[in-house]
């Protein structure tokens, strides 16, 4: 059952279209990440779900209740939507103690004094902030402030958690730690979570589903692994993965009775591409799906090592072939140096193909 | 309903439910009434016959359109004396004052921030004080020292010391106006530039040094361009202040018939030719606007931009053998701008007979003396003088009231400007609140005089009421309180408020519990600034006060005109004391929180 439902939601700010006819469903208990470059509209989507931004058009339903409808002129205030929100800046009130920050929402609801005390204590303990009630936010580290912000959201027990780039202000080590915390909170509370980030690693590690957005338009909504293996279009293919996916422009021609991919320096038979004969395409291949070899072996691309970037367990090798540059991910040590001649052997079976005209995936078909 | 109308209808419906939109619309209406309409009224009044014109023209038809006033100001036998000469005087004094004030201010800022001058903390504390004094304090002190017998009354110390009358050029006119106002206005440059110098990261200069640039090249190619916006702001601020100031040019210029536009506005009002005053006011506004926008064109978007990020460290320029001479120069600037004038004023208030500089002539009569027919037509000392105490009470009421209201208004304006960023409301309100900045003080007073001396619809004429004096001070101080409000709101009105929205706090509750506590500290500095500015305000209100609404500053003015410099000077001292008192109370209140 869908717990959050967006139907054809649009929002513009002046002349810019922030979100364009977006439809989206989030199942109960899911962890959906809105991912995209800055300015793609992901934060606006989150704020519209929260009720901090009023859409121009469309409909939003939360827990089977319409909270916004342009046709019916319905708008439900944020606090009545049963959602909790963690902000990018944490937005802790600097003139209140940790206790005051966490208790504020309960005080608004008129919760009894003793009850407030107990619930705040529990929430703080849950976030491992025991004994910090009397501190002020400025006296705490970034990680601790983030924990307070999470405790403040948890204490009112919303059925939906919304998080707007909550980890972007933390350093790499704390970010890892807090990722674990957020995953734990989601696992233990089973609350539906919508999470906004521009960091693909964060999106891939945390989510059950990822929605990739660009220019206010939803590009693809899929589980992380699927998103990585079968990007629905060239934008997603290029945006997801580091180093970025290798793109080889070419076309499909008929040779004898078998279709042939003819690209720059790379030609191979590929029977399943039969329906696309005569089309200009782009073949895409992840860096880990290429192996390097010193001997020639069909099909392969001849190139020259441009630069070698060791990164601990793996090595990224950039190889220049004619005009194009390939990234290759190799495990273990590699006795290669810049300038060495080398052959790239692509794993043909892992290749995916896009229509060059509209950038849409044509093969393999995107299974649901 | 078509979808386009549906969107518009929904927008209207949902926006009118947002507190900041509602408050914003109310503020736009308020500012329109306080600033825009008065300005339009002023323009209108210049182009129609006035009731008072019946005296000077037989064809006058009050209420009918006419170009009579414009012709009279710009191309009539009177023009040279009522317009062109004063215009020239306004421009030459304002330019000269800006020039010297910027040099003084820049020198003080550089010495305090960037050198190893001895006692620089002390100098830094005192350097901003002239700003606190009424702008004509130095003018009165100057008169005490240099006055000659031209205007009647006793001559100054100069004549007592040297036995010859002070030459006119030294006692009155261009030279003393430029000297006294440069010493008064240099703190603008000092404050803005030292702020900019502190925020210039030394790394920027060091990277120049690494590339082999010498100190002079670094100053010219790196430091100067970075602090240029601050210098431009200082120039605009000083120039427009100097243009609109009334007290000093009146005290020092009028005796030798050296009139500026500001003083002709005053005399035209007094002589009941208001339309001519309004035209001069329009010209003043026009010059200010041209200067401000001209500067913005030249410096582009760079103007008013402060350098982001704090410089982590500064290397101080060693002055070497110039250390002590530099200190002496800085100290004498402060001495001349603050201590010597205050000393002269105090001394003057203690002299029973003017021009008698012997110790035996010292008295407290003008402070606490009872009324005796022998002196000053029986006026008692200022601390026993009901009129002066009444004016003091008015001044305090006015300054505190205006500062509180302006601070509140600033917070609301800041809230709306920041919250409605993406709508037309935000830039409109910001520009409206900036408008009074373009209008020189005396012209602003003239505008209010023009509008509020009549009934407007159901509202009675406000002329002669305390409310009018408050309104004009409130409106004139808006640019500063709005700035203070916006900058303190920038940190508050975003996610900090939204996180309270998320838990369902009502707007009143958010305002009381989140917004107000977090902006109060920022608003306090705006409060103090407005308090000081209003306490020493003369140019703005001189046209508007009546005997029942007079303030200390307008009393000073009256006493100077009557030749009772002891009273005038004692009142200035009273103003200084009240300003210091008010400021320290406000600060204490700020710390106690």
JSON list of C-alpha atoms in Angstrom, two decimals, chain B residues 241-333:
[
{"chain": "B", "resi": 241, "resn": "UNK", "atom": "CA", "xyz": [24.75, 63.35, 4.99]},
{"chain": "B", "resi": 242, "resn": "UNK", "atom": "CA", "xyz": [26.77, 66.47, 4.29]},
{"chain": "B", "resi": 243, "resn": "UNK", "atom": "CA", "xyz": [24.33, 67.47, 1.58]},
{"chain": "B", "resi": 244, "resn": "UNK", "atom": "CA", "xyz": [21.32, 67.24, 3.87]},
{"chain": "B", "resi": 245, "resn": "UNK", "atom": "CA", "xyz": [22.78, 68.65, 7.07]},
{"chain": "B", "resi": 246, "resn": "UNK", "atom": "CA", "xyz": [21.36, 71.90, 8.30]},
{"chain": "B", "resi": 247, "resn": "UNK", "atom": "CA", "xyz": [22.85, 72.87, 11.68]},
{"chain": "B", "resi": 248, "resn": "UNK", "atom": "CA", "xyz": [26.49, 73.50, 10.88]},
{"chain": "B", "resi": 249, "resn": "UNK", "atom": "CA", "xyz": [26.00, 75.36, 7.57]},
{"chain": "B", "resi": 250, "resn": "UNK", "atom": "CA", "xyz": [23.39, 77.48, 9.28]},
{"chain": "B", "resi": 251, "resn": "UNK", "atom": "CA", "xyz": [25.48, 78.38, 12.34]},
{"chain": "B", "resi": 252, "resn": "UNK", "atom": "CA", "xyz": [28.70, 78.91, 10.43]},
{"chain": "B", "resi": 253, "resn": "UNK", "atom": "CA", "xyz": [27.38, 80.03, 7.05]},
{"chain": "B", "resi": 254, "resn": "UNK", "atom": "CA", "xyz": [24.43, 82.31, 7.72]},
{"chain": "B", "resi": 255, "resn": "UNK", "atom": "CA", "xyz": [26.44, 85.11, 9.42]},
{"chain": "B", "resi": 256, "resn": "UNK", "atom": "CA", "xyz": [28.30, 85.74, 6.14]},
{"chain": "B", "resi": 257, "resn": "UNK", "atom": "CA", "xyz": [25.32, 84.87, 3.93]},
{"chain": "B", "resi": 258, "resn": "UNK", "atom": "CA", "xyz": [26.99, 81.64, 2.84]},
{"chain": "B", "resi": 259, "resn": "UNK", "atom": "CA", "xyz": [23.86, 79.59, 2.15]},
{"chain": "B", "resi": 260, "resn": "UNK", "atom": "CA", "xyz": [23.63, 75.99, 1.08]},
{"chain": "B", "resi": 261, "resn": "UNK", "atom": "CA", "xyz": [20.56, 74.29, -0.37]},
{"chain": "B", "resi": 262, "resn": "UNK", "atom": "CA", "xyz": [19.79, 72.89, 3.07]},
{"chain": "B", "resi": 263, "resn": "UNK", "atom": "CA", "xyz": [19.76, 76.32, 4.66]},
{"chain": "B", "resi": 264, "resn": "UNK", "atom": "CA", "xyz": [17.78, 77.88, 1.80]},
{"chain": "B", "resi": 265, "resn": "UNK", "atom": "CA", "xyz": [15.14, 75.22, 2.30]},
{"chain": "B", "resi": 266, "resn": "UNK", "atom": "CA", "xyz": [14.86, 76.37, 5.88]},
{"chain": "B", "resi": 267, "resn": "UNK", "atom": "CA", "xyz": [14.70, 80.07, 5.04]},
{"chain": "B", "resi": 268, "resn": "UNK", "atom": "CA", "xyz": [12.19, 79.50, 2.27]},
{"chain": "B", "resi": 269, "resn": "UNK", "atom": "CA", "xyz": [9.92, 77.71, 4.69]},
{"chain": "B", "resi": 270, "resn": "UNK", "atom": "CA", "xyz": [10.36, 80.45, 7.27]},
{"chain": "B", "resi": 271, "resn": "UNK", "atom": "CA", "xyz": [9.67, 83.07, 4.58]},
{"chain": "B", "resi": 272, "resn": "UNK", "atom": "CA", "xyz": [6.53, 81.22, 3.58]},
{"chain": "B", "resi": 273, "resn": "UNK", "atom": "CA", "xyz": [7.57, 80.27, 0.05]},
{"chain": "B", "resi": 274, "resn": "UNK", "atom": "CA", "xyz": [7.33, 76.53, 0.63]},
{"chain": "B", "resi": 275, "resn": "UNK", "atom": "CA", "xyz": [7.15, 75.52, -3.03]},
{"chain": "B", "resi": 276, "resn": "UNK", "atom": "CA", "xyz": [10.61, 76.96, -3.56]},
{"chain": "B", "resi": 277, "resn": "UNK", "atom": "CA", "xyz": [11.86, 75.00, -0.57]},
{"chain": "B", "resi": 278, "resn": "UNK", "atom": "CA", "xyz": [10.36, 71.85, -2.04]},
{"chain": "B", "resi": 279, "resn": "UNK", "atom": "CA", "xyz": [12.08, 72.40, -5.37]},
{"chain": "B", "resi": 280, "resn": "UNK", "atom": "CA", "xyz": [15.42, 72.77, -3.61]},
{"chain": "B", "resi": 281, "resn": "UNK", "atom": "CA", "xyz": [14.60, 69.58, -1.71]},
{"chain": "B", "resi": 282, "resn": "UNK", "atom": "CA", "xyz": [13.90, 67.81, -5.01]},
{"chain": "B", "resi": 283, "resn": "UNK", "atom": "CA", "xyz": [17.26, 68.97, -6.34]},
{"chain": "B", "resi": 284, "resn": "UNK", "atom": "CA", "xyz": [18.98, 67.61, -3.21]},
{"chain": "B", "resi": 285, "resn": "UNK", "atom": "CA", "xyz": [17.21, 64.28, -3.65]},
{"chain": "B", "resi": 286, "resn": "UNK", "atom": "CA", "xyz": [18.15, 64.22, -7.32]},
{"chain": "B", "resi": 287, "resn": "UNK", "atom": "CA", "xyz": [21.83, 64.80, -6.54]},
{"chain": "B", "resi": 288, "resn": "UNK", "atom": "CA", "xyz": [21.82, 62.04, -3.90]},
{"chain": "B", "resi": 289, "resn": "UNK", "atom": "CA", "xyz": [20.12, 59.61, -6.23]},
{"chain": "B", "resi": 290, "resn": "UNK", "atom": "CA", "xyz": [22.55, 60.41, -9.04]},
{"chain": "B", "resi": 291, "resn": "UNK", "atom": "CA", "xyz": [25.54, 59.90, -6.76]},
{"chain": "B", "resi": 292, "resn": "UNK", "atom": "CA", "xyz": [24.27, 56.61, -5.36]},
{"chain": "B", "resi": 293, "resn": "UNK", "atom": "CA", "xyz": [23.24, 55.09, -8.67]},
{"chain": "B", "resi": 294, "resn": "UNK", "atom": "CA", "xyz": [26.23, 56.52, -10.48]},
{"chain": "B", "resi": 295, "resn": "UNK", "atom": "CA", "xyz": [28.47, 54.82, -7.97]},
{"chain": "B", "resi": 296, "resn": "UNK", "atom": "CA", "xyz": [26.59, 51.59, -8.30]},
{"chain": "B", "resi": 297, "resn": "UNK", "atom": "CA", "xyz": [27.08, 51.71, -12.06]},
{"chain": "B", "resi": 298, "resn": "UNK", "atom": "CA", "xyz": [30.80, 52.32, -11.68]},
{"chain": "B", "resi": 299, "resn": "UNK", "atom": "CA", "xyz": [31.51, 49.69, -9.08]},
{"chain": "B", "resi": 300, "resn": "UNK", "atom": "CA", "xyz": [28.87, 47.34, -10.48]},
{"chain": "B", "resi": 301, "resn": "UNK", "atom": "CA", "xyz": [27.57, 44.61, -8.25]},
{"chain": "B", "resi": 302, "resn": "UNK", "atom": "CA", "xyz": [30.66, 44.90, -6.10]},
{"chain": "B", "resi": 303, "resn": "UNK", "atom": "CA", "xyz": [29.33, 47.81, -4.11]},
{"chain": "B", "resi": 304, "resn": "UNK", "atom": "CA", "xyz": [27.98, 47.07, -0.64]},
{"chain": "B", "resi": 305, "resn": "UNK", "atom": "CA", "xyz": [29.44, 43.57, -0.82]},
{"chain": "B", "resi": 306, "resn": "UNK", "atom": "CA", "xyz": [31.45, 42.74, 2.23]},
{"chain": "B", "resi": 307, "resn": "UNK", "atom": "CA", "xyz": [34.19, 40.20, 1.95]},
{"chain": "B", "resi": 308, "resn": "UNK", "atom": "CA", "xyz": [33.00, 36.83, 3.09]},
{"chain": "B", "resi": 309, "resn": "UNK", "atom": "CA", "xyz": [34.98, 34.79, 5.55]},
{"chain": "B", "resi": 310, "resn": "UNK", "atom": "CA", "xyz": [37.20, 35.98, 8.33]},
{"chain": "B", "resi": 311, "resn": "UNK", "atom": "CA", "xyz": [40.85, 36.64, 7.76]},
{"chain": "B", "resi": 312, "resn": "UNK", "atom": "CA", "xyz": [42.65, 34.22, 9.98]},
{"chain": "B", "resi": 313, "resn": "UNK", "atom": "CA", "xyz": [45.62, 36.32, 10.74]},
{"chain": "B", "resi": 314, "resn": "UNK", "atom": "CA", "xyz": [47.00, 39.69, 9.94]},
{"chain": "B", "resi": 315, "resn": "UNK", "atom": "CA", "xyz": [50.48, 40.85, 9.77]},
{"chain": "B", "resi": 316, "resn": "UNK", "atom": "CA", "xyz": [50.84, 44.32, 11.12]},
{"chain": "B", "resi": 317, "resn": "UNK", "atom": "CA", "xyz": [52.86, 46.83, 9.21]},
{"chain": "B", "resi": 318, "resn": "UNK", "atom": "CA", "xyz": [55.74, 47.93, 11.45]},
{"chain": "B", "resi": 319, "resn": "UNK", "atom": "CA", "xyz": [55.87, 51.71, 11.61]},
{"chain": "B", "resi": 320, "resn": "UNK", "atom": "CA", "xyz": [59.44, 51.84, 12.96]},
{"chain": "B", "resi": 321, "resn": "UNK", "atom": "CA", "xyz": [60.50, 55.34, 13.87]},
{"chain": "B", "resi": 322, "resn": "UNK", "atom": "CA", "xyz": [57.09, 56.62, 12.75]},
{"chain": "B", "resi": 323, "resn": "UNK", "atom": "CA", "xyz": [55.37, 54.81, 15.58]},
{"chain": "B", "resi": 324, "resn": "UNK", "atom": "CA", "xyz": [55.06, 57.74, 17.94]},
{"chain": "B", "resi": 325, "resn": "UNK", "atom": "CA", "xyz": [54.50, 60.45, 15.35]},
{"chain": "B", "resi": 326, "resn": "UNK", "atom": "CA", "xyz": [51.66, 58.31, 13.98]},
{"chain": "B", "resi": 327, "resn": "UNK", "atom": "CA", "xyz": [50.18, 58.02, 17.45]},
{"chain": "B", "resi": 328, "resn": "UNK", "atom": "CA", "xyz": [50.43, 61.77, 17.91]},
{"chain": "B", "resi": 329, "resn": "UNK", "atom": "CA", "xyz": [48.58, 62.40, 14.66]},
{"chain": "B", "resi": 330, "resn": "UNK", "atom": "CA", "xyz": [45.82, 59.93, 15.52]},
{"chain": "B", "resi": 331, "resn": "UNK", "atom": "CA", "xyz": [45.53, 61.28, 19.05]},
{"chain": "B", "resi": 332, "resn": "UNK", "atom": "CA", "xyz": [45.28, 64.86, 17.85]},
{"chain": "B", "resi": 333, "resn": "UNK", "atom": "CA", "xyz": [42.49, 63.97, 15.44]}
]
